[in-house]
Amino acid sequence: MYRNIVKELITWKDSLFRKPLILSGARQVGKTYILKQFGKTYYKNVAYINCDNNTIVKDLFIENYDTERIILTISAITKEVILPKKNLIILDEIQELQRGLSSLKYFCENAPEYYICVAGSLLGIAMRHGESFPVGKVDLIKMYPMSFDEFLRAKGNDKMADILLLKDWNILQGFHSTLIQLLREYYFVGGMPSAVAAFISAHDAIPLKIYEDFAAFKLYLLDVGLLGALTNTPSAMLLLPNNMEEGKGMFTENYVCTQLAASIDQSLFYYSRETSSLEIDFIIQQDIQVVPIEVKAKENLQSQSLKTILQNKEAMRAVRFSMSAYREQERITNVPLYGAGLFFARN
């Protein structure tokens, strides 16, 4: 997939004042992919080493900073003949090597004729091993997820991307509806290259794991009986109908969580939007289908969040667990709560 950052890499390559390059950015934004593609396109060959958990290169810079020795070692490891101004050396996840960051200073001073790129997360590069940053001895380019125009090119809409970059708003007015729809797709998919690739290949088969945010989570107890005991909930409130208002949603949601966890062999996710009250209780993935799940403690079937999610996803169907009987309602299947553990189970 085309990335705009290639232009910056070409500028670096052609610069008379070129220094070793650090390509930084968050994980999974495509740093390794773009460096390999750049090397393959603009150099005779590429000497690539992944430094992450690589015992062969872990002591590459420990002995000394003799750049001639280091280049010979890289050549031997990669089995590539490394020639000045002909080849690209890529050291991926450079932050994993002790003294790796410091070595760039010596490449800048003693071996400027070699093209050297290193990649890693910016935080890892800054913090790893307590090494000082080689200020003034490296060039730094930061990489981000795919922008909207890059997303357009990935979908094969190169002409649309070209028109967009011209910023001719009169011409763009004629493509307004098309661009709005494409923008909605970008809202949904985002710019992480693996998510974009999955969307393009299967069109709406986005792996939920890609969007997992470890900083945002909900906690559930293993058993609803334990939840009742820990909250000192009187038994009458649970056993008698219409005798529990406070906490009914909490118990019901925890119940569904335990039933789903026991019946399907996959992760459970939930979704919330910070800028609004939109929240989906659970989301699971079945093959290439993403299934939003809502939990209702009563018979009320009103579901604004599900309607909002389904509004622009014609192929998506949702499930609601509630106290109501089984019924099909447009693209929402209502399942009685007592069937929560069986509905998704494979026979």
Short mmCIF file of C-alpha atoms in Angstrom, two decimals:
data_model
loop_
_atom_site.label_atom_id
_atom_site.label_comp_id
_atom_site.label_asym_id
_atom_site.label_seq_id
_atom_site.Cartn_x
_atom_site.Cartn_y
_atom_site.Cartn_z
CA MET A 1 0.00 0.00 0.00
CA TYR A 2 1.26 3.45 -0.94
CA ARG A 3 2.35 5.73 1.90
CA ASN A 4 3.04 9.46 1.61
CA ILE A 5 6.08 9.11 3.85
CA VAL A 6 8.01 7.67 0.89
CA LYS A 7 8.51 11.25 -0.31
CA GLU A 8 10.29 12.08 2.95
CA LEU A 9 12.43 8.95 2.66
CA ILE A 10 13.47 9.91 -0.88
CA THR A 11 14.39 13.39 0.33
CA TRP A 12 16.51 11.81 3.06
CA LYS A 13 18.20 9.52 0.55
CA ASP A 14 19.12 12.37 -1.79
CA SER A 15 20.26 14.82 0.87
CA LEU A 16 23.91 15.95 0.79
CA PHE A 17 23.76 16.21 4.58
CA ARG A 18 22.22 12.80 5.16
CA LYS A 19 22.68 11.19 8.60
CA PRO A 20 21.54 7.81 9.94
CA LEU A 21 17.74 7.81 9.95
CA ILE A 22 15.47 6.96 12.84
CA LEU A 23 11.95 6.10 11.67
CA SER A 24 9.84 6.25 14.81
CA GLY A 25 6.17 5.78 15.53
CA ALA A 26 3.65 3.62 17.33
CA ARG A 27 3.64 -0.12 16.76
CA GLN A 28 1.75 -1.47 13.75
CA VAL A 29 1.72 1.81 11.78
CA GLY A 30 3.78 0.17 9.00
CA LYS A 31 7.38 1.21 9.73
CA THR A 32 8.94 -2.13 8.77
CA TYR A 33 6.81 -2.53 5.66
CA ILE A 34 7.58 0.91 4.28
CA LEU A 35 11.33 0.67 4.92
CA LYS A 36 11.53 -2.68 3.15
CA GLN A 37 9.51 -1.37 0.20
CA PHE A 38 11.62 1.78 0.07
CA GLY A 39 14.84 -0.27 0.08
CA LYS A 40 13.56 -2.67 -2.56
CA THR A 41 12.55 0.19 -4.86
CA TYR A 42 15.47 2.59 -4.51
CA TYR A 43 18.51 0.47 -3.62
CA LYS A 44 20.47 -2.38 -5.14
CA ASN A 45 19.64 -4.58 -2.17
CA VAL A 46 18.62 -4.41 1.48
CA ALA A 47 20.40 -5.76 4.55
CA TYR A 48 17.57 -6.19 7.07
CA ILE A 49 17.87 -7.31 10.70
CA ASN A 50 15.08 -7.54 13.26
CA CYS A 51 16.73 -6.82 16.60
CA ASP A 52 13.78 -7.90 18.73
CA ASN A 53 14.65 -11.02 20.75
CA ASN A 54 17.47 -11.79 18.33
CA THR A 55 20.33 -13.56 20.11
CA ILE A 56 22.59 -13.35 17.05
CA VAL A 57 22.82 -9.56 17.19
CA LYS A 58 22.27 -8.87 20.88
CA ASP A 59 25.98 -8.09 21.43
CA LEU A 60 26.54 -6.31 18.13
CA PHE A 61 27.49 -3.00 19.76
CA ILE A 62 28.77 -4.22 23.14
CA GLU A 63 32.45 -4.66 22.24
CA ASN A 64 33.03 -1.30 20.55
CA TYR A 65 31.70 1.12 17.97
CA ASP A 66 34.03 0.08 15.15
CA THR A 67 31.74 0.77 12.20
CA GLU A 68 33.79 -1.39 9.81
CA ARG A 69 33.44 -4.40 12.12
CA ILE A 70 29.73 -3.74 12.61
CA ILE A 71 29.03 -3.52 8.86
CA LEU A 72 31.00 -6.72 8.19
CA THR A 73 28.98 -8.46 10.90
CA ILE A 74 25.67 -7.22 9.48
CA SER A 75 26.79 -8.39 6.03
CA ALA A 76 27.59 -11.85 7.39
CA ILE A 77 24.27 -12.13 9.24
CA THR A 78 22.13 -10.96 6.33
CA LYS A 79 24.28 -12.61 3.64
CA GLU A 80 24.20 -9.36 1.69
CA VAL A 81 27.23 -7.61 0.21
CA ILE A 82 27.02 -4.11 1.69
CA LEU A 83 28.53 -1.41 -0.50
CA PRO A 84 28.69 2.34 0.23
CA LYS A 85 25.93 4.33 -1.51
CA LYS A 86 24.48 1.13 -3.01
CA ASN A 87 22.66 -0.69 -0.24
CA LEU A 88 20.22 0.12 2.54
CA ILE A 89 20.86 -1.21 6.04
CA ILE A 90 17.71 -1.58 8.17
CA LEU A 91 17.93 -2.32 11.89
CA ASP A 92 14.39 -2.92 13.05
CA GLU A 93 13.40 -2.49 16.72
CA ILE A 94 16.78 -0.87 17.40
CA GLN A 95 15.73 -0.03 20.97
CA GLU A 96 16.08 -3.72 21.87
CA LEU A 97 19.87 -3.63 21.38
CA GLN A 98 22.07 -2.29 24.12
CA ARG A 99 24.11 0.69 22.87
CA GLY A 100 22.32 0.43 19.51
CA LEU A 101 21.05 3.98 19.66
CA SER A 102 24.48 5.34 20.62
CA SER A 103 26.10 3.58 17.66
CA LEU A 104 24.31 5.91 15.24
CA LYS A 105 26.56 8.76 16.32
CA TYR A 106 29.62 6.84 15.10
CA PHE A 107 27.98 5.87 11.82
CA CYS A 108 27.31 9.57 11.29
CA GLU A 109 30.90 10.57 12.06
CA ASN A 110 32.91 7.63 10.70
CA ALA A 111 30.79 6.00 7.99
CA PRO A 112 28.53 8.64 6.39
CA GLU A 113 28.75 6.87 3.03
CA TYR A 114 26.46 4.09 4.24
CA TYR A 115 22.67 4.37 4.16
CA ILE A 116 21.43 3.27 7.58
CA CYS A 117 17.82 3.30 8.77
CA VAL A 118 16.60 2.14 12.16
CA ALA A 119 13.01 1.72 13.27
CA GLY A 120 11.35 1.54 16.65
CA SER A 121 8.67 3.03 18.86
CA LEU A 122 9.56 6.57 19.92
CA LEU A 123 8.98 5.85 23.60
CA GLY A 124 11.12 2.72 23.43
CA ILE A 125 13.89 4.59 21.64
CA ALA A 126 13.84 7.39 24.20
CA MET A 127 13.74 5.19 27.31
CA ARG A 128 15.56 1.98 26.46
CA HIS A 129 18.72 1.21 28.47
CA GLY A 130 18.89 4.80 29.72
CA GLU A 131 20.96 5.81 26.69
CA SER A 132 21.26 9.43 25.67
CA PHE A 133 19.76 10.44 22.35
CA PRO A 134 22.41 11.18 19.68
CA VAL A 135 21.32 14.78 19.22
CA GLY A 136 22.52 16.29 15.97
CA LYS A 137 23.86 12.97 14.69
CA VAL A 138 20.67 11.47 13.26
CA ASP A 139 17.75 12.41 11.04
CA LEU A 140 14.34 11.72 12.53
CA ILE A 141 11.10 10.98 10.70
CA LYS A 142 7.94 10.08 12.58
CA MET A 143 5.38 7.77 11.02
CA TYR A 144 1.65 7.84 11.72
CA PRO A 145 -1.32 5.64 10.76
CA MET A 146 -2.64 5.99 7.22
CA SER A 147 -4.22 9.34 6.44
CA PHE A 148 -7.55 9.61 4.63
CA ASP A 149 -5.94 10.21 1.23
CA GLU A 150 -3.71 7.14 1.76
CA PHE A 151 -6.84 5.17 2.64
CA LEU A 152 -8.38 6.29 -0.67
CA ARG A 153 -5.35 5.03 -2.60
CA ALA A 154 -5.42 1.72 -0.74
CA LYS A 155 -9.02 1.27 -1.93
CA GLY A 156 -7.95 1.99 -5.52
CA ASN A 157 -9.32 5.55 -5.61
CA ASP A 158 -6.09 7.20 -6.76
CA LYS A 159 -7.82 9.81 -8.91
CA MET A 160 -10.07 10.80 -6.02
CA ALA A 161 -7.02 11.17 -3.79
CA ASP A 162 -5.27 13.29 -6.45
CA ILE A 163 -8.30 15.58 -6.73
CA LEU A 164 -8.50 15.87 -2.96
CA LEU A 165 -4.85 16.90 -2.74
CA LEU A 166 -5.45 19.67 -5.30
CA LYS A 167 -7.84 21.28 -2.80
CA ASP A 168 -10.03 22.53 -5.62
CA TRP A 169 -13.26 22.73 -3.64
CA ASN A 170 -15.38 23.52 -6.69
CA ILE A 171 -14.38 20.24 -8.34
CA LEU A 172 -14.66 18.36 -5.05
CA GLN A 173 -18.25 19.54 -4.65
CA GLY A 174 -19.23 17.15 -7.43
CA PHE A 175 -17.78 14.21 -5.48
CA HIS A 176 -19.10 15.33 -2.11
CA SER A 177 -21.49 12.42 -1.49
CA THR A 178 -18.91 9.83 -2.54
CA LEU A 179 -16.23 11.35 -0.34
CA ILE A 180 -18.58 11.51 2.65
CA GLN A 181 -19.33 7.80 2.32
CA LEU A 182 -15.62 6.99 2.01
CA LEU A 183 -14.96 9.17 5.05
CA ARG A 184 -17.50 7.16 7.04
CA GLU A 185 -15.63 4.01 6.07
CA TYR A 186 -12.40 5.60 7.26
CA TYR A 187 -14.09 6.51 10.56
CA PHE A 188 -14.96 2.86 10.98
CA VAL A 189 -11.71 1.26 9.81
CA GLY A 190 -9.16 3.85 10.88
CA GLY A 191 -5.65 4.09 9.50
CA MET A 192 -3.81 1.11 10.96
CA PRO A 193 -2.47 -0.68 7.85
CA SER A 194 -3.45 -4.19 8.96
CA ALA A 195 -7.03 -3.07 9.58
CA VAL A 196 -7.16 -1.30 6.21
CA ALA A 197 -5.79 -4.39 4.44
CA ALA A 198 -8.38 -6.61 6.15
CA PHE A 199 -11.19 -4.23 5.22
CA ILE A 200 -10.12 -4.11 1.58
CA SER A 201 -9.74 -7.89 1.25
CA ALA A 202 -12.99 -8.89 2.98
CA HIS A 203 -14.90 -5.55 3.06
CA ASP A 204 -16.20 -5.27 6.63
CA ALA A 205 -14.30 -8.23 8.17
CA ILE A 206 -12.34 -6.15 10.57
CA PRO A 207 -10.57 -8.20 13.26
CA LEU A 208 -11.85 -6.83 16.56
CA LYS A 209 -8.51 -7.60 18.20
CA ILE A 210 -6.94 -4.80 16.17
CA TYR A 211 -9.02 -2.22 18.06
CA GLU A 212 -8.44 -3.63 21.53
CA ASP A 213 -7.54 -0.86 23.98
CA PHE A 214 -5.83 -2.22 27.08
CA ALA A 215 -6.39 1.07 28.88
CA ALA A 216 -10.17 0.73 28.60
CA PHE A 217 -11.83 -2.30 30.15
CA LYS A 218 -14.73 -3.52 32.24
CA LEU A 219 -14.52 -5.90 35.19
CA TYR A 220 -16.96 -8.75 35.71
CA LEU A 221 -17.09 -11.43 38.39
CA LEU A 222 -16.72 -15.07 37.46
CA ASP A 223 -20.15 -15.91 38.86
CA VAL A 224 -23.33 -13.90 39.50
CA GLY A 225 -23.75 -15.67 42.84
CA LEU A 226 -20.41 -14.25 43.93
CA LEU A 227 -21.54 -10.81 42.75
CA GLY A 228 -24.64 -11.04 44.91
CA ALA A 229 -22.63 -12.19 47.91
CA LEU A 230 -19.99 -9.49 47.56
CA THR A 231 -22.62 -6.76 47.24
CA ASN A 232 -24.69 -8.14 50.12
CA THR A 233 -27.75 -8.21 47.91
CA PRO A 234 -30.80 -9.63 49.75
CA SER A 235 -32.03 -12.85 48.15
CA ALA A 236 -35.57 -11.52 47.85
CA MET A 237 -34.38 -8.80 45.51
CA LEU A 238 -33.11 -11.45 43.09
CA LEU A 239 -35.78 -14.10 43.48
CA LEU A 240 -38.95 -12.03 43.43
CA PRO A 241 -40.12 -10.37 40.19
CA ASN A 242 -40.18 -6.58 40.03
CA ASN A 243 -38.40 -6.42 43.38
CA MET A 244 -35.08 -5.10 42.17
CA GLU A 245 -34.54 -1.78 40.48
CA GLU A 246 -31.08 -0.68 41.61
CA GLY A 247 -28.35 -2.88 40.18
CA LYS A 248 -30.62 -5.01 37.99
CA GLY A 249 -28.71 -4.02 34.86
CA MET A 250 -25.40 -4.79 36.56
CA PHE A 251 -26.49 -8.32 37.53
CA THR A 252 -27.99 -9.01 34.12
CA GLU A 253 -24.92 -7.81 32.25
CA ASN A 254 -22.64 -9.89 34.49
CA TYR A 255 -24.86 -12.92 33.91
CA VAL A 256 -24.66 -12.58 30.12
CA CYS A 257 -20.90 -12.11 30.31
CA THR A 258 -20.44 -15.38 32.21
CA GLN A 259 -22.72 -17.27 29.84
CA LEU A 260 -20.98 -15.99 26.71
CA ALA A 261 -17.53 -16.59 28.14
CA ALA A 262 -18.44 -20.22 28.87
CA SER A 263 -20.07 -20.94 25.52
CA ILE A 264 -17.84 -19.28 22.91
CA ASP A 265 -14.11 -19.77 22.55
CA GLN A 266 -13.11 -16.17 21.82
CA SER A 267 -12.59 -12.77 23.41
CA LEU A 268 -15.47 -10.56 24.44
CA PHE A 269 -15.28 -6.86 23.62
CA TYR A 270 -17.40 -3.82 24.33
CA TYR A 271 -17.64 -0.47 22.57
CA SER A 272 -18.18 3.06 23.82
CA ARG A 273 -17.82 6.46 22.22
CA GLU A 274 -16.36 9.16 24.44
CA THR A 275 -18.11 11.98 22.64
CA SER A 276 -21.62 10.58 23.14
CA SER A 277 -23.66 8.17 25.24
CA LEU A 278 -23.31 5.44 22.62
CA GLU A 279 -22.27 2.15 24.21
CA ILE A 280 -22.57 -1.48 23.12
CA ASP A 281 -22.49 -3.99 25.97
CA PHE A 282 -20.65 -6.77 24.13
CA ILE A 283 -19.19 -7.34 20.68
CA ILE A 284 -18.04 -10.67 19.28
CA GLN A 285 -16.74 -11.79 15.91
CA GLN A 286 -18.18 -14.79 14.09
CA ASP A 287 -16.04 -15.66 11.08
CA ILE A 288 -16.02 -12.35 9.16
CA GLN A 289 -19.15 -10.97 10.83
CA VAL A 290 -18.99 -8.49 13.70
CA VAL A 291 -21.97 -8.97 16.04
CA PRO A 292 -22.97 -6.21 18.49
CA ILE A 293 -24.85 -7.47 21.56
CA GLU A 294 -27.08 -5.48 23.86
CA VAL A 295 -28.32 -6.60 27.27
CA LYS A 296 -31.68 -5.51 28.69
CA ALA A 297 -32.70 -6.39 32.23
CA LYS A 298 -36.41 -5.93 31.46
CA GLU A 299 -38.74 -6.44 28.51
CA ASN A 300 -38.04 -2.98 27.09
CA LEU A 301 -36.73 -3.41 23.55
CA GLN A 302 -35.84 0.22 22.83
CA SER A 303 -32.26 0.29 21.62
CA GLN A 304 -30.91 3.59 20.32
CA SER A 305 -27.26 2.46 20.48
CA LEU A 306 -27.90 -0.60 18.32
CA LYS A 307 -29.88 1.44 15.81
CA THR A 308 -27.01 3.93 15.55
CA ILE A 309 -24.43 1.18 15.01
CA LEU A 310 -26.58 -0.59 12.40
CA GLN A 311 -27.54 2.58 10.55
CA ASN A 312 -24.66 2.52 8.06
CA LYS A 313 -23.83 -1.20 8.19
CA GLU A 314 -26.33 -2.89 5.89
CA ALA A 315 -24.81 -6.37 6.25
CA MET A 316 -24.55 -6.27 10.04
CA ARG A 317 -27.04 -7.98 12.36
CA ALA A 318 -27.28 -7.50 16.11
CA VAL A 319 -28.47 -9.56 19.08
CA ARG A 320 -30.35 -8.35 22.12
CA PHE A 321 -30.75 -10.41 25.28
CA SER A 322 -33.79 -9.37 27.34
CA MET A 323 -36.70 -10.65 29.40
CA SER A 324 -38.86 -10.68 26.26
CA ALA A 325 -39.59 -13.80 24.24
CA TYR A 326 -37.66 -14.67 21.08
CA ARG A 327 -38.47 -12.44 18.12
CA GLU A 328 -36.92 -11.03 14.96
CA GLN A 329 -37.07 -7.24 14.81
CA GLU A 330 -35.71 -5.82 11.55
CA ARG A 331 -31.95 -6.63 11.82
CA ILE A 332 -32.00 -7.29 15.56
CA THR A 333 -32.65 -10.75 16.98
CA ASN A 334 -34.15 -10.65 20.45
CA VAL A 335 -33.20 -13.68 22.54
CA PRO A 336 -34.62 -14.35 26.02
CA LEU A 337 -31.99 -14.04 28.72
CA TYR A 338 -32.27 -17.71 29.62
CA GLY A 339 -30.88 -18.52 26.17
CA ALA A 340 -27.77 -16.37 26.51
CA GLY A 341 -25.48 -19.35 27.06
CA LEU A 342 -26.84 -21.35 24.14
CA PHE A 343 -27.49 -18.89 21.33
CA PHE A 344 -23.89 -18.58 20.07
CA ALA A 345 -22.70 -22.02 21.20
CA ARG A 346 -21.53 -24.36 18.45
CA ASN A 347 -23.43 -27.66 18.46
#
